GROMACS .gro file of C-alpha atoms in nm:
model
  306
    1UNK     CA    1   3.775   4.700   3.533
    2UNK     CA    2   3.692   4.872   3.864
    3UNK     CA    3   3.847   5.203   3.759
    4UNK     CA    4   3.667   5.167   3.386
    5UNK     CA    5   3.316   5.125   3.595
    6UNK     CA    6   3.408   5.429   3.889
    7UNK     CA    7   3.462   5.656   3.551
    8UNK     CA    8   3.149   5.555   3.360
    9UNK     CA    9   2.970   5.629   3.705
   10UNK     CA   10   3.129   5.954   3.769
   11UNK     CA   11   3.038   6.025   3.386
   12UNK     CA   12   2.658   5.904   3.423
   13UNK     CA   13   2.635   6.127   3.706
   14UNK     CA   14   2.745   6.457   3.568
   15UNK     CA   15   2.523   6.371   3.279
   16UNK     CA   16   2.205   6.300   3.520
   17UNK     CA   17   2.288   6.671   3.686
   18UNK     CA   18   2.296   6.813   3.318
   19UNK     CA   19   1.956   6.640   3.245
   20UNK     CA   20   1.845   6.777   3.567
   21UNK     CA   21   1.973   7.139   3.581
   22UNK     CA   22   1.812   7.184   3.197
   23UNK     CA   23   1.511   6.986   3.240
   24UNK     CA   24   1.448   7.247   3.555
   25UNK     CA   25   1.511   7.572   3.415
   26UNK     CA   26   1.349   7.529   3.059
   27UNK     CA   27   1.011   7.413   3.272
   28UNK     CA   28   1.050   7.729   3.451
   29UNK     CA   29   1.153   7.971   3.149
   30UNK     CA   30   0.778   7.841   3.018
   31UNK     CA   31   0.564   8.172   3.076
   32UNK     CA   32   0.283   8.113   3.334
   33UNK     CA   33   0.283   7.850   3.603
   34UNK     CA   34   0.137   7.552   3.674
   35UNK     CA   35  -0.183   7.692   3.811
   36UNK     CA   36  -0.225   7.974   3.558
   37UNK     CA   37  -0.455   7.761   3.331
   38UNK     CA   38  -0.677   7.725   3.624
   39UNK     CA   39  -1.006   7.935   3.533
   40UNK     CA   40  -1.151   8.188   3.749
   41UNK     CA   41  -0.936   8.130   4.016
   42UNK     CA   42  -0.878   8.356   4.253
   43UNK     CA   43  -0.586   8.562   4.359
   44UNK     CA   44  -0.553   8.515   4.706
   45UNK     CA   45  -0.615   8.096   4.636
   46UNK     CA   46  -0.352   8.124   4.356
   47UNK     CA   47  -0.128   8.271   4.579
   48UNK     CA   48  -0.177   8.034   4.838
   49UNK     CA   49  -0.089   7.782   4.599
   50UNK     CA   50   0.214   7.916   4.500
   51UNK     CA   51   0.295   7.934   4.843
   52UNK     CA   52   0.246   7.582   4.943
   53UNK     CA   53   0.446   7.424   4.647
   54UNK     CA   54   0.712   7.714   4.749
   55UNK     CA   55   0.688   7.858   4.396
   56UNK     CA   56   0.714   8.244   4.567
   57UNK     CA   57   1.093   8.144   4.663
   58UNK     CA   58   1.350   8.252   4.441
   59UNK     CA   59   1.451   8.048   4.142
   60UNK     CA   60   1.791   7.906   4.272
   61UNK     CA   61   1.625   7.803   4.596
   62UNK     CA   62   1.415   7.604   4.427
   63UNK     CA   63   1.679   7.468   4.191
   64UNK     CA   64   1.872   7.339   4.536
   65UNK     CA   65   1.568   7.237   4.683
   66UNK     CA   66   1.469   7.022   4.415
   67UNK     CA   67   1.810   6.901   4.382
   68UNK     CA   68   1.823   6.769   4.738
   69UNK     CA   69   1.461   6.574   4.700
   70UNK     CA   70   1.654   6.440   4.387
   71UNK     CA   71   1.925   6.281   4.572
   72UNK     CA   72   1.735   6.084   4.814
   73UNK     CA   73   1.501   5.982   4.507
   74UNK     CA   74   1.178   6.208   4.605
   75UNK     CA   75   1.069   6.376   4.295
   76UNK     CA   76   0.785   6.600   4.475
   77UNK     CA   77   0.450   6.630   4.490
   78UNK     CA   78   0.203   6.647   4.150
   79UNK     CA   79   0.074   6.994   4.094
   80UNK     CA   80  -0.246   6.903   3.969
   81UNK     CA   81  -0.299   6.585   4.158
   82UNK     CA   82  -0.378   6.659   4.528
   83UNK     CA   83  -0.217   6.426   4.757
   84UNK     CA   84  -0.012   6.231   4.488
   85UNK     CA   85   0.332   6.186   4.443
   86UNK     CA   86   0.561   6.174   4.154
   87UNK     CA   87   0.710   5.844   4.285
   88UNK     CA   88   0.389   5.752   4.331
   89UNK     CA   89   0.289   5.783   3.967
   90UNK     CA   90   0.653   5.626   3.875
   91UNK     CA   91   0.590   5.357   4.084
   92UNK     CA   92   0.263   5.284   3.952
   93UNK     CA   93   0.301   5.357   3.578
   94UNK     CA   94   0.633   5.211   3.512
   95UNK     CA   95   0.546   4.799   3.570
   96UNK     CA   96   0.254   4.865   3.336
   97UNK     CA   97   0.499   5.030   3.092
   98UNK     CA   98   0.734   4.745   3.144
   99UNK     CA   99   0.531   4.468   3.072
  100UNK     CA  100   0.418   4.615   2.767
  101UNK     CA  101   0.741   4.716   2.677
  102UNK     CA  102   0.909   4.357   2.790
  103UNK     CA  103   0.694   4.198   2.525
  104UNK     CA  104   0.760   4.405   2.309
  105UNK     CA  105   1.128   4.359   2.298
  106UNK     CA  106   1.099   3.994   2.344
  107UNK     CA  107   0.935   4.024   2.000
  108UNK     CA  108   1.175   4.242   1.865
  109UNK     CA  109   1.467   4.026   1.962
  110UNK     CA  110   1.309   3.686   1.877
  111UNK     CA  111   1.185   3.804   1.489
  112UNK     CA  112   1.366   4.093   1.418
  113UNK     CA  113   1.749   3.899   1.497
  114UNK     CA  114   1.621   3.590   1.320
  115UNK     CA  115   1.488   3.775   1.014
  116UNK     CA  116   1.808   3.977   0.951
  117UNK     CA  117   1.995   3.664   0.960
  118UNK     CA  118   1.766   3.454   0.726
  119UNK     CA  119   1.765   3.752   0.459
  120UNK     CA  120   2.150   3.787   0.462
  121UNK     CA  121   2.259   3.428   0.418
  122UNK     CA  122   1.987   3.403   0.112
  123UNK     CA  123   2.108   3.753  -0.005
  124UNK     CA  124   1.899   3.824  -0.349
  125UNK     CA  125   1.629   3.558  -0.303
  126UNK     CA  126   1.279   3.563  -0.275
  127UNK     CA  127   1.306   3.524   0.070
  128UNK     CA  128   1.543   3.833   0.081
  129UNK     CA  129   1.360   4.040  -0.064
  130UNK     CA  130   0.994   3.966   0.125
  131UNK     CA  131   1.226   4.090   0.470
  132UNK     CA  132   1.354   4.359   0.305
  133UNK     CA  133   1.042   4.488   0.154
  134UNK     CA  134   0.834   4.462   0.511
  135UNK     CA  135   1.169   4.608   0.700
  136UNK     CA  136   1.159   4.921   0.463
  137UNK     CA  137   0.777   4.936   0.566
  138UNK     CA  138   0.800   4.851   0.899
  139UNK     CA  139   1.058   5.177   0.937
  140UNK     CA  140   0.854   5.377   0.684
  141UNK     CA  141   0.543   5.387   0.888
  142UNK     CA  142   0.503   5.528   1.212
  143UNK     CA  143   0.363   5.369   1.519
  144UNK     CA  144   0.071   5.550   1.547
  145UNK     CA  145  -0.049   5.497   1.211
  146UNK     CA  146  -0.023   5.131   1.292
  147UNK     CA  147  -0.190   5.203   1.603
  148UNK     CA  148  -0.480   5.322   1.453
  149UNK     CA  149  -0.520   5.123   1.155
  150UNK     CA  150  -0.514   4.821   1.426
  151UNK     CA  151  -0.818   5.001   1.599
  152UNK     CA  152  -0.997   5.084   1.324
  153UNK     CA  153  -0.972   4.686   1.181
  154UNK     CA  154  -0.931   4.461   1.416
  155UNK     CA  155  -1.130   4.668   1.718
  156UNK     CA  156  -1.410   4.870   1.537
  157UNK     CA  157  -1.479   4.634   1.271
  158UNK     CA  158  -1.401   4.323   1.289
  159UNK     CA  159  -1.416   4.327   1.682
  160UNK     CA  160  -1.119   4.068   1.771
  161UNK     CA  161  -0.884   4.325   1.947
  162UNK     CA  162  -0.986   4.533   2.258
  163UNK     CA  163  -0.894   4.896   2.186
  164UNK     CA  164  -0.812   5.012   2.522
  165UNK     CA  165  -0.665   4.864   2.839
  166UNK     CA  166  -0.447   4.521   2.952
  167UNK     CA  167  -0.724   4.291   3.118
  168UNK     CA  168  -0.604   3.989   2.891
  169UNK     CA  169  -0.324   3.859   2.640
  170UNK     CA  170  -0.511   3.973   2.358
  171UNK     CA  171  -0.520   4.352   2.490
  172UNK     CA  172  -0.122   4.316   2.445
  173UNK     CA  173  -0.207   4.213   2.086
  174UNK     CA  174  -0.197   4.595   1.948
  175UNK     CA  175   0.025   4.792   2.194
  176UNK     CA  176   0.294   4.519   2.132
  177UNK     CA  177   0.255   4.523   1.748
  178UNK     CA  178   0.271   4.879   1.712
  179UNK     CA  179   0.533   4.967   1.953
  180UNK     CA  180   0.776   4.706   1.840
  181UNK     CA  181   0.678   4.768   1.477
  182UNK     CA  182   0.977   5.039   1.402
  183UNK     CA  183   1.222   4.855   1.623
  184UNK     CA  184   1.162   4.491   1.499
  185UNK     CA  185   1.214   4.644   1.086
  186UNK     CA  186   1.546   4.835   1.190
  187UNK     CA  187   1.688   4.559   1.413
  188UNK     CA  188   1.634   4.331   1.090
  189UNK     CA  189   1.731   4.542   0.861
  190UNK     CA  190   2.060   4.617   1.071
  191UNK     CA  191   2.131   4.282   1.134
  192UNK     CA  192   2.126   4.166   0.781
  193UNK     CA  193   2.391   4.464   0.684
  194UNK     CA  194   2.625   4.384   0.926
  195UNK     CA  195   2.590   3.995   0.837
  196UNK     CA  196   2.649   4.063   0.500
  197UNK     CA  197   2.974   4.318   0.580
  198UNK     CA  198   3.069   4.029   0.858
  199UNK     CA  199   3.042   3.721   0.629
  200UNK     CA  200   3.287   3.895   0.355
  201UNK     CA  201   3.557   3.901   0.672
  202UNK     CA  202   3.899   3.706   0.592
  203UNK     CA  203   3.847   3.528   0.901
  204UNK     CA  204   3.535   3.391   0.790
  205UNK     CA  205   3.697   3.275   0.474
  206UNK     CA  206   3.944   3.104   0.652
  207UNK     CA  207   3.710   2.941   0.915
  208UNK     CA  208   3.546   2.792   0.603
  209UNK     CA  209   3.859   2.704   0.420
  210UNK     CA  210   3.937   2.499   0.748
  211UNK     CA  211   3.633   2.311   0.686
  212UNK     CA  212   3.431   2.396   0.983
  213UNK     CA  213   3.081   2.343   0.960
  214UNK     CA  214   2.866   2.613   0.821
  215UNK     CA  215   2.664   2.671   1.124
  216UNK     CA  216   2.963   2.670   1.317
  217UNK     CA  217   3.099   2.964   1.097
  218UNK     CA  218   2.758   3.147   1.118
  219UNK     CA  219   2.683   3.117   1.488
  220UNK     CA  220   2.979   3.101   1.642
  221UNK     CA  221   3.242   3.333   1.417
  222UNK     CA  222   2.993   3.544   1.235
  223UNK     CA  223   2.734   3.657   1.447
  224UNK     CA  224   2.905   3.761   1.741
  225UNK     CA  225   3.058   3.999   1.561
  226UNK     CA  226   2.749   4.109   1.366
  227UNK     CA  227   2.564   4.190   1.703
  228UNK     CA  228   2.759   4.479   1.801
  229UNK     CA  229   2.575   4.747   1.602
  230UNK     CA  230   2.258   4.541   1.689
  231UNK     CA  231   2.356   4.567   2.064
  232UNK     CA  232   2.430   4.926   2.041
  233UNK     CA  233   2.111   5.011   1.871
  234UNK     CA  234   1.909   4.782   2.135
  235UNK     CA  235   2.037   4.967   2.459
  236UNK     CA  236   1.871   5.305   2.430
  237UNK     CA  237   1.608   5.171   2.297
  238UNK     CA  238   1.490   4.904   2.535
  239UNK     CA  239   1.546   5.192   2.769
  240UNK     CA  240   1.251   5.393   2.571
  241UNK     CA  241   1.043   5.089   2.505
  242UNK     CA  242   1.047   4.996   2.906
  243UNK     CA  243   0.961   5.335   3.023
  244UNK     CA  244   0.687   5.377   2.780
  245UNK     CA  245   0.568   5.496   2.419
  246UNK     CA  246   0.390   5.845   2.467
  247UNK     CA  247   0.162   5.800   2.161
  248UNK     CA  248   0.117   5.441   2.204
  249UNK     CA  249   0.010   5.439   2.574
  250UNK     CA  250  -0.229   5.727   2.475
  251UNK     CA  251  -0.393   5.554   2.210
  252UNK     CA  252  -0.463   5.231   2.363
  253UNK     CA  253  -0.540   5.438   2.711
  254UNK     CA  254  -0.295   5.204   2.907
  255UNK     CA  255  -0.188   5.374   3.232
  256UNK     CA  256   0.161   5.355   3.210
  257UNK     CA  257   0.451   5.649   3.245
  258UNK     CA  258   0.403   5.741   2.883
  259UNK     CA  259   0.025   5.851   2.951
  260UNK     CA  260   0.149   6.015   3.285
  261UNK     CA  261   0.391   6.208   3.113
  262UNK     CA  262   0.109   6.329   2.820
  263UNK     CA  263  -0.147   6.429   3.068
  264UNK     CA  264   0.175   6.609   3.267
  265UNK     CA  265   0.275   6.821   2.952
  266UNK     CA  266  -0.106   6.908   2.909
  267UNK     CA  267  -0.144   7.001   3.270
  268UNK     CA  268   0.205   7.176   3.311
  269UNK     CA  269   0.289   6.958   3.591
  270UNK     CA  270   0.622   7.054   3.634
  271UNK     CA  271   0.756   6.764   3.900
  272UNK     CA  272   0.566   6.520   3.713
  273UNK     CA  273   0.707   6.614   3.359
  274UNK     CA  274   1.079   6.657   3.550
  275UNK     CA  275   1.042   6.354   3.741
  276UNK     CA  276   0.947   6.120   3.457
  277UNK     CA  277   1.203   6.297   3.206
  278UNK     CA  278   1.473   6.209   3.525
  279UNK     CA  279   1.377   5.848   3.556
  280UNK     CA  280   1.408   5.778   3.153
  281UNK     CA  281   1.740   5.976   3.144
  282UNK     CA  282   1.870   5.732   3.457
  283UNK     CA  283   1.736   5.451   3.290
  284UNK     CA  284   1.884   5.519   2.898
  285UNK     CA  285   2.229   5.587   3.098
  286UNK     CA  286   2.259   5.238   3.261
  287UNK     CA  287   2.140   5.103   2.939
  288UNK     CA  288   2.441   5.259   2.754
  289UNK     CA  289   2.677   5.148   3.054
  290UNK     CA  290   2.511   4.793   3.036
  291UNK     CA  291   2.601   4.799   2.653
  292UNK     CA  292   2.947   4.912   2.677
  293UNK     CA  293   2.988   4.590   2.909
  294UNK     CA  294   2.830   4.349   2.686
  295UNK     CA  295   3.117   4.448   2.399
  296UNK     CA  296   3.344   4.295   2.621
  297UNK     CA  297   3.155   3.977   2.638
  298UNK     CA  298   3.053   3.947   2.260
  299UNK     CA  299   3.385   3.999   2.147
  300UNK     CA  300   3.674   3.960   2.351
  301UNK     CA  301   3.941   4.167   2.140
  302UNK     CA  302   3.731   4.482   2.304
  303UNK     CA  303   3.943   4.553   2.630
  304UNK     CA  304   3.813   4.805   2.906
  305UNK     CA  305   4.090   5.040   2.957
  306UNK     CA  306   4.161   5.171   3.309
   0.00000   0.00000   0.00000
């Protein structure tokens, strides 16, 4: 197990290095610079800004300086926000995104998996058809459409829900529904199809032939194996949701990481773009490792090879 973890950590470091390198050179390959969009900047001011942020240094020196900063978890200053460090934006934005994302993940797990199980156990029934139709709609309708409908109907017309911010529990309803809609529907469909496949296996028929209680057959024998594809999907999903949705946070004016990322792209704020990208990549890589470890806990037949 220890040898396996060391190999995975080494692979994580290499993957993260690739992400950093690709992101860095892509940012610098874009024509212009972070200050080129400023209106009527005198040449001497532009030169002073480039000098202040070391943008006049050779590209290879900028790259190695940035790598040194990343090694000590320092993503540098924002080019567009005076006196603001990228680390500060991440520290302030991530907890906000994580609160909305955490509630969304809870909703996905508590609703998506049970709906998939019920739909599989009641195959070809009215309940199965209703769940399947709802899941298909949830997968087909984009999150920004759901968010727009919620704001128009429940905020503007009916006044039931606030349209922006995260002050009270009602502020969470719109963002959480919009953010969890696709994943909840996908998890429900994935759980259903996986359960149907597992329920046809020989060991399930054997368990039933031994006279085991149906609840034991479903939750102890079938559900564990059926959850493996669901856990595989939920690893990257959790990383994506917890680190913020670019679209949803923009629509509901939530000051999370997604909002910071969208603004940094519009402002060509290189350091913020790279910092948030690296943070998300790190989070996603860690979640994939957690998923691989969970495989062994869910199914004892899965062994970690040294």
